[in-house]
Amino acid sequence: QVQLVESGGGLVQAGGSLRLSCAASGRSISNYIMGWFRQAPGKEREFVAGISRSGSSDYADSVKGRFTISRDNAKNTVFLQMNSLKPEDTAVYYCAASSLAITRESAYHSWGQGTPVTVSS
């Protein structure tokens, strides 16, 4: 299995930007679909963005046009660029690897520990 470690979270004002990173070890991410999920306090975890092995991406409607997922297979790292952040983006963000599907959470088999993002109004 691949091991994943997220970084880059923190506190930011509304309208600001953050770039999350997900460093993988154990196996190459080129073998996997990679995704970002988030879980806000008191809510269920939800899909944010995913990227296929070939580089095509998919996004939750709530983040389209503001977030961009990318992958650097040579560095074994996945990124989530988050712009125009809103207070409702506050959550713990998780990186995950899938062998089957981009948006379906149950398809993801390897998860990081999460990095918290807080957006103040």
Short mmCIF file of N, CA and C in Angstrom, two decimals:
data_model
loop_
_atom_site.label_atom_id
_atom_site.label_comp_id
_atom_site.label_asym_id
_atom_site.label_seq_id
_atom_site.Cartn_x
_atom_site.Cartn_y
_atom_site.Cartn_z
N GLN A 1 0.83 -1.19 0.00
CA GLN A 1 0.00 0.00 0.00
C GLN A 1 0.87 1.24 0.00
N VAL A 2 0.32 2.30 -0.45
CA VAL A 2 1.01 3.58 -0.46
C VAL A 2 0.71 4.32 0.84
N GLN A 3 1.73 4.99 1.38
CA GLN A 3 1.55 5.82 2.57
C GLN A 3 1.49 7.28 2.15
N LEU A 4 0.58 8.03 2.78
CA LEU A 4 0.32 9.41 2.37
C LEU A 4 0.43 10.35 3.57
N VAL A 5 1.08 11.49 3.35
CA VAL A 5 1.23 12.50 4.40
C VAL A 5 0.89 13.86 3.82
N GLU A 6 -0.15 14.49 4.38
CA GLU A 6 -0.57 15.81 3.93
C GLU A 6 0.18 16.91 4.69
N SER A 7 0.29 18.05 4.06
CA SER A 7 0.85 19.24 4.70
C SER A 7 0.31 20.48 4.00
N GLY A 8 0.51 21.63 4.63
CA GLY A 8 0.13 22.88 4.00
C GLY A 8 -1.11 23.53 4.55
N GLY A 9 -1.79 22.85 5.46
CA GLY A 9 -2.99 23.44 6.05
C GLY A 9 -2.64 24.57 6.99
N GLY A 10 -3.66 25.30 7.42
CA GLY A 10 -3.43 26.39 8.35
C GLY A 10 -4.61 27.32 8.43
N LEU A 11 -4.36 28.50 8.97
CA LEU A 11 -5.39 29.52 9.14
C LEU A 11 -5.22 30.59 8.07
N VAL A 12 -6.31 30.92 7.39
CA VAL A 12 -6.26 31.91 6.32
C VAL A 12 -7.55 32.72 6.35
N GLN A 13 -7.46 33.96 5.94
CA GLN A 13 -8.66 34.80 5.87
C GLN A 13 -9.47 34.47 4.63
N ALA A 14 -10.76 34.74 4.70
CA ALA A 14 -11.63 34.55 3.55
C ALA A 14 -11.07 35.32 2.35
N GLY A 15 -11.10 34.66 1.19
CA GLY A 15 -10.55 35.26 -0.01
C GLY A 15 -9.09 34.89 -0.27
N GLY A 16 -8.47 34.31 0.73
CA GLY A 16 -7.06 33.94 0.61
C GLY A 16 -6.87 32.60 -0.07
N SER A 17 -5.61 32.16 -0.11
CA SER A 17 -5.23 30.93 -0.79
C SER A 17 -4.36 30.06 0.09
N LEU A 18 -4.44 28.77 -0.16
CA LEU A 18 -3.54 27.79 0.45
C LEU A 18 -3.22 26.73 -0.58
N ARG A 19 -2.05 26.12 -0.44
CA ARG A 19 -1.69 25.00 -1.30
C ARG A 19 -1.37 23.80 -0.42
N LEU A 20 -2.18 22.78 -0.55
CA LEU A 20 -1.96 21.55 0.19
C LEU A 20 -1.08 20.61 -0.62
N SER A 21 -0.24 19.88 0.08
CA SER A 21 0.60 18.87 -0.54
C SER A 21 0.32 17.51 0.07
N CYS A 22 0.50 16.48 -0.71
CA CYS A 22 0.34 15.11 -0.24
C CYS A 22 1.54 14.31 -0.74
N ALA A 23 2.44 14.00 0.16
CA ALA A 23 3.64 13.26 -0.19
C ALA A 23 3.41 11.77 0.00
N ALA A 24 3.71 11.00 -1.02
CA ALA A 24 3.49 9.56 -0.98
C ALA A 24 4.80 8.82 -0.83
N SER A 25 4.72 7.66 -0.21
CA SER A 25 5.87 6.76 -0.09
C SER A 25 5.39 5.33 -0.15
N GLY A 26 6.30 4.43 -0.43
CA GLY A 26 5.96 3.02 -0.49
C GLY A 26 5.67 2.52 -1.89
N ARG A 27 4.93 3.29 -2.64
CA ARG A 27 4.64 2.97 -4.03
C ARG A 27 4.50 4.26 -4.81
N SER A 28 4.64 4.17 -6.11
CA SER A 28 4.50 5.35 -6.97
C SER A 28 3.03 5.72 -7.13
N ILE A 29 2.75 7.02 -7.02
CA ILE A 29 1.37 7.46 -7.22
C ILE A 29 0.93 7.31 -8.66
N SER A 30 1.86 7.07 -9.57
CA SER A 30 1.48 6.88 -10.97
C SER A 30 0.56 5.68 -11.14
N ASN A 31 0.56 4.80 -10.14
CA ASN A 31 -0.30 3.62 -10.19
C ASN A 31 -1.74 3.90 -9.80
N TYR A 32 -2.00 5.11 -9.27
CA TYR A 32 -3.27 5.37 -8.62
C TYR A 32 -4.00 6.60 -9.13
N ILE A 33 -5.31 6.55 -8.99
CA ILE A 33 -6.13 7.75 -8.98
C ILE A 33 -5.90 8.39 -7.61
N MET A 34 -5.75 9.71 -7.59
CA MET A 34 -5.52 10.41 -6.33
C MET A 34 -6.65 11.40 -6.07
N GLY A 35 -7.01 11.53 -4.81
CA GLY A 35 -8.12 12.42 -4.48
C GLY A 35 -7.91 13.19 -3.20
N TRP A 36 -8.68 14.25 -3.07
CA TRP A 36 -8.75 15.04 -1.85
C TRP A 36 -10.19 15.01 -1.34
N PHE A 37 -10.32 14.78 -0.06
CA PHE A 37 -11.61 14.80 0.62
C PHE A 37 -11.50 15.76 1.79
N ARG A 38 -12.63 16.15 2.35
CA ARG A 38 -12.61 16.99 3.54
C ARG A 38 -13.75 16.64 4.47
N GLN A 39 -13.52 16.92 5.74
CA GLN A 39 -14.55 16.68 6.75
C GLN A 39 -14.62 17.89 7.67
N ALA A 40 -15.75 18.57 7.60
CA ALA A 40 -15.99 19.72 8.47
C ALA A 40 -16.54 19.25 9.81
N PRO A 41 -16.40 20.05 10.85
CA PRO A 41 -16.92 19.66 12.17
C PRO A 41 -18.39 19.31 12.12
N GLY A 42 -18.74 18.14 12.63
CA GLY A 42 -20.13 17.72 12.68
C GLY A 42 -20.71 17.25 11.37
N LYS A 43 -19.89 17.14 10.35
CA LYS A 43 -20.38 16.71 9.04
C LYS A 43 -19.65 15.47 8.56
N GLU A 44 -20.22 14.80 7.56
CA GLU A 44 -19.58 13.64 6.98
C GLU A 44 -18.47 14.07 6.04
N ARG A 45 -17.52 13.17 5.84
CA ARG A 45 -16.45 13.44 4.91
C ARG A 45 -17.02 13.51 3.49
N GLU A 46 -16.48 14.43 2.69
CA GLU A 46 -17.01 14.62 1.34
C GLU A 46 -15.87 14.73 0.32
N PHE A 47 -16.18 14.35 -0.90
CA PHE A 47 -15.24 14.44 -2.00
C PHE A 47 -15.01 15.91 -2.36
N VAL A 48 -13.74 16.26 -2.61
CA VAL A 48 -13.39 17.61 -3.03
C VAL A 48 -12.88 17.62 -4.47
N ALA A 49 -11.87 16.80 -4.75
CA ALA A 49 -11.26 16.79 -6.07
C ALA A 49 -10.53 15.47 -6.27
N GLY A 50 -10.44 15.06 -7.53
CA GLY A 50 -9.71 13.84 -7.84
C GLY A 50 -9.03 13.98 -9.19
N ILE A 51 -7.97 13.21 -9.37
CA ILE A 51 -7.22 13.27 -10.62
C ILE A 51 -6.86 11.85 -11.04
N SER A 52 -7.10 11.55 -12.31
CA SER A 52 -6.85 10.21 -12.82
C SER A 52 -5.36 10.00 -13.07
N ARG A 53 -5.02 8.77 -13.44
CA ARG A 53 -3.62 8.45 -13.75
C ARG A 53 -3.14 9.27 -14.96
N SER A 54 -4.04 9.57 -15.87
CA SER A 54 -3.68 10.32 -17.07
C SER A 54 -3.72 11.82 -16.88
N GLY A 55 -4.24 12.27 -15.72
CA GLY A 55 -4.24 13.70 -15.42
C GLY A 55 -5.57 14.40 -15.55
N SER A 56 -6.61 13.69 -15.95
CA SER A 56 -7.93 14.33 -16.00
C SER A 56 -8.45 14.48 -14.57
N SER A 57 -9.21 15.54 -14.34
CA SER A 57 -9.63 15.86 -12.98
C SER A 57 -11.15 16.03 -12.87
N ASP A 58 -11.62 15.92 -11.65
CA ASP A 58 -13.03 16.11 -11.36
C ASP A 58 -13.12 16.84 -10.02
N TYR A 59 -14.17 17.65 -9.87
CA TYR A 59 -14.30 18.48 -8.68
C TYR A 59 -15.73 18.46 -8.15
N ALA A 60 -15.84 18.66 -6.86
CA ALA A 60 -17.15 18.91 -6.27
C ALA A 60 -17.64 20.26 -6.77
N ASP A 61 -18.95 20.38 -6.93
CA ASP A 61 -19.51 21.64 -7.43
C ASP A 61 -19.13 22.83 -6.55
N SER A 62 -19.01 22.57 -5.26
CA SER A 62 -18.75 23.66 -4.30
C SER A 62 -17.36 24.27 -4.46
N VAL A 63 -16.44 23.58 -5.15
CA VAL A 63 -15.08 24.10 -5.27
C VAL A 63 -14.67 24.35 -6.71
N LYS A 64 -15.52 24.03 -7.67
CA LYS A 64 -15.19 24.24 -9.08
C LYS A 64 -14.86 25.70 -9.34
N GLY A 65 -13.77 25.91 -10.07
CA GLY A 65 -13.35 27.27 -10.40
C GLY A 65 -12.49 27.91 -9.33
N ARG A 66 -12.41 27.29 -8.16
CA ARG A 66 -11.60 27.86 -7.07
C ARG A 66 -10.42 26.94 -6.69
N PHE A 67 -10.63 25.63 -6.77
CA PHE A 67 -9.60 24.66 -6.39
C PHE A 67 -9.05 23.98 -7.64
N THR A 68 -7.77 23.62 -7.58
CA THR A 68 -7.14 22.89 -8.67
C THR A 68 -6.29 21.76 -8.09
N ILE A 69 -6.55 20.56 -8.58
CA ILE A 69 -5.76 19.41 -8.17
C ILE A 69 -4.71 19.13 -9.24
N SER A 70 -3.52 18.74 -8.81
CA SER A 70 -2.46 18.41 -9.77
C SER A 70 -1.60 17.30 -9.17
N ARG A 71 -0.83 16.67 -10.03
CA ARG A 71 0.04 15.60 -9.57
C ARG A 71 1.40 15.73 -10.20
N ASP A 72 2.43 15.40 -9.43
CA ASP A 72 3.79 15.36 -9.93
C ASP A 72 4.30 13.95 -9.64
N ASN A 73 4.18 13.09 -10.63
CA ASN A 73 4.55 11.69 -10.40
C ASN A 73 6.04 11.54 -10.10
N ALA A 74 6.86 12.40 -10.68
CA ALA A 74 8.30 12.32 -10.45
C ALA A 74 8.64 12.61 -8.99
N LYS A 75 7.87 13.50 -8.36
CA LYS A 75 8.07 13.84 -6.96
C LYS A 75 7.17 13.01 -6.04
N ASN A 76 6.34 12.17 -6.65
CA ASN A 76 5.41 11.33 -5.89
C ASN A 76 4.54 12.17 -4.95
N THR A 77 4.03 13.26 -5.49
CA THR A 77 3.29 14.23 -4.69
C THR A 77 2.05 14.71 -5.44
N VAL A 78 0.99 14.93 -4.68
CA VAL A 78 -0.24 15.49 -5.21
C VAL A 78 -0.49 16.81 -4.51
N PHE A 79 -1.05 17.76 -5.25
CA PHE A 79 -1.28 19.09 -4.71
C PHE A 79 -2.76 19.48 -4.83
N LEU A 80 -3.17 20.35 -3.95
CA LEU A 80 -4.49 20.97 -4.05
C LEU A 80 -4.31 22.46 -3.84
N GLN A 81 -4.42 23.23 -4.92
CA GLN A 81 -4.35 24.67 -4.85
C GLN A 81 -5.75 25.20 -4.56
N MET A 82 -5.88 25.93 -3.48
CA MET A 82 -7.19 26.43 -3.06
C MET A 82 -7.16 27.95 -3.06
N ASN A 83 -7.96 28.55 -3.92
CA ASN A 83 -8.06 30.00 -4.05
C ASN A 83 -9.45 30.47 -3.64
N SER A 84 -9.56 31.76 -3.40
CA SER A 84 -10.86 32.37 -3.03
C SER A 84 -11.53 31.57 -1.92
N LEU A 85 -10.80 31.28 -0.90
CA LEU A 85 -11.32 30.44 0.18
C LEU A 85 -12.46 31.12 0.93
N LYS A 86 -13.39 30.29 1.36
CA LYS A 86 -14.58 30.75 2.08
C LYS A 86 -14.61 30.09 3.46
N PRO A 87 -15.29 30.70 4.41
CA PRO A 87 -15.40 30.06 5.73
C PRO A 87 -15.97 28.64 5.67
N GLU A 88 -16.83 28.38 4.71
CA GLU A 88 -17.41 27.03 4.58
C GLU A 88 -16.42 26.00 4.05
N ASP A 89 -15.24 26.44 3.66
CA ASP A 89 -14.18 25.51 3.27
C ASP A 89 -13.41 24.98 4.48
N THR A 90 -13.72 25.51 5.66
CA THR A 90 -13.05 25.05 6.88
C THR A 90 -13.33 23.57 7.12
N ALA A 91 -12.26 22.79 7.25
CA ALA A 91 -12.38 21.34 7.41
C ALA A 91 -11.00 20.74 7.58
N VAL A 92 -10.98 19.46 7.91
CA VAL A 92 -9.75 18.68 7.81
C VAL A 92 -9.72 18.08 6.42
N TYR A 93 -8.62 18.29 5.73
CA TYR A 93 -8.47 17.82 4.35
C TYR A 93 -7.61 16.56 4.31
N TYR A 94 -8.12 15.56 3.61
CA TYR A 94 -7.46 14.27 3.52
C TYR A 94 -7.07 13.96 2.07
N CYS A 95 -5.91 13.40 1.91
CA CYS A 95 -5.45 12.88 0.64
C CYS A 95 -5.69 11.37 0.63
N ALA A 96 -6.03 10.83 -0.54
CA ALA A 96 -6.32 9.40 -0.62
C ALA A 96 -5.97 8.86 -1.99
N ALA A 97 -5.77 7.55 -2.04
CA ALA A 97 -5.42 6.86 -3.29
C ALA A 97 -6.48 5.82 -3.61
N SER A 98 -6.81 5.74 -4.89
CA SER A 98 -7.82 4.82 -5.37
C SER A 98 -7.31 4.05 -6.58
N SER A 99 -7.82 2.82 -6.72
CA SER A 99 -7.49 2.04 -7.92
C SER A 99 -8.67 1.93 -8.86
N LEU A 100 -9.84 2.48 -8.44
CA LEU A 100 -11.06 2.19 -9.19
C LEU A 100 -11.79 3.42 -9.71
N ALA A 101 -12.00 4.42 -8.88
CA ALA A 101 -12.89 5.52 -9.27
C ALA A 101 -12.42 6.82 -8.65
N ILE A 102 -12.83 7.93 -9.27
CA ILE A 102 -12.36 9.23 -8.82
C ILE A 102 -13.21 9.80 -7.70
N THR A 103 -14.53 9.79 -7.85
CA THR A 103 -15.38 10.51 -6.91
C THR A 103 -15.93 9.67 -5.78
N ARG A 104 -15.91 8.36 -5.91
CA ARG A 104 -16.53 7.48 -4.93
C ARG A 104 -15.59 7.21 -3.76
N GLU A 105 -15.98 7.65 -2.57
CA GLU A 105 -15.12 7.53 -1.40
C GLU A 105 -14.77 6.07 -1.09
N SER A 106 -15.72 5.18 -1.29
CA SER A 106 -15.49 3.78 -0.96
C SER A 106 -14.43 3.13 -1.84
N ALA A 107 -14.10 3.77 -2.95
CA ALA A 107 -13.08 3.23 -3.86
C ALA A 107 -11.66 3.54 -3.40
N TYR A 108 -11.54 4.45 -2.44
CA TYR A 108 -10.21 4.86 -1.97
C TYR A 108 -9.75 3.94 -0.84
N HIS A 109 -8.51 3.43 -0.97
CA HIS A 109 -8.05 2.41 -0.03
C HIS A 109 -6.91 2.87 0.86
N SER A 110 -6.29 3.99 0.54
CA SER A 110 -5.17 4.48 1.35
C SER A 110 -5.43 5.95 1.67
N TRP A 111 -5.27 6.29 2.93
CA TRP A 111 -5.61 7.64 3.39
C TRP A 111 -4.48 8.24 4.22
N GLY A 112 -4.32 9.56 4.10
CA GLY A 112 -3.40 10.28 4.98
C GLY A 112 -4.10 10.60 6.30
N GLN A 113 -3.36 11.28 7.16
CA GLN A 113 -3.89 11.59 8.49
C GLN A 113 -4.68 12.89 8.52
N GLY A 114 -4.59 13.66 7.45
CA GLY A 114 -5.34 14.89 7.34
C GLY A 114 -4.56 16.12 7.75
N THR A 115 -4.92 17.25 7.16
CA THR A 115 -4.34 18.53 7.54
C THR A 115 -5.48 19.53 7.70
N PRO A 116 -5.52 20.27 8.81
CA PRO A 116 -6.65 21.16 9.06
C PRO A 116 -6.52 22.49 8.31
N VAL A 117 -7.64 22.94 7.80
CA VAL A 117 -7.73 24.24 7.14
C VAL A 117 -8.84 25.03 7.82
N THR A 118 -8.51 26.24 8.27
CA THR A 118 -9.48 27.12 8.89
C THR A 118 -9.52 28.42 8.13
N VAL A 119 -10.71 28.79 7.66
CA VAL A 119 -10.89 30.03 6.93
C VAL A 119 -11.72 30.98 7.79
N SER A 120 -11.13 32.09 8.15
CA SER A 120 -11.82 33.06 9.00
C SER A 120 -12.54 34.10 8.16
N SER A 121 -13.66 34.58 8.67
CA SER A 121 -14.45 35.56 7.92
C SER A 121 -14.02 36.98 8.23
#
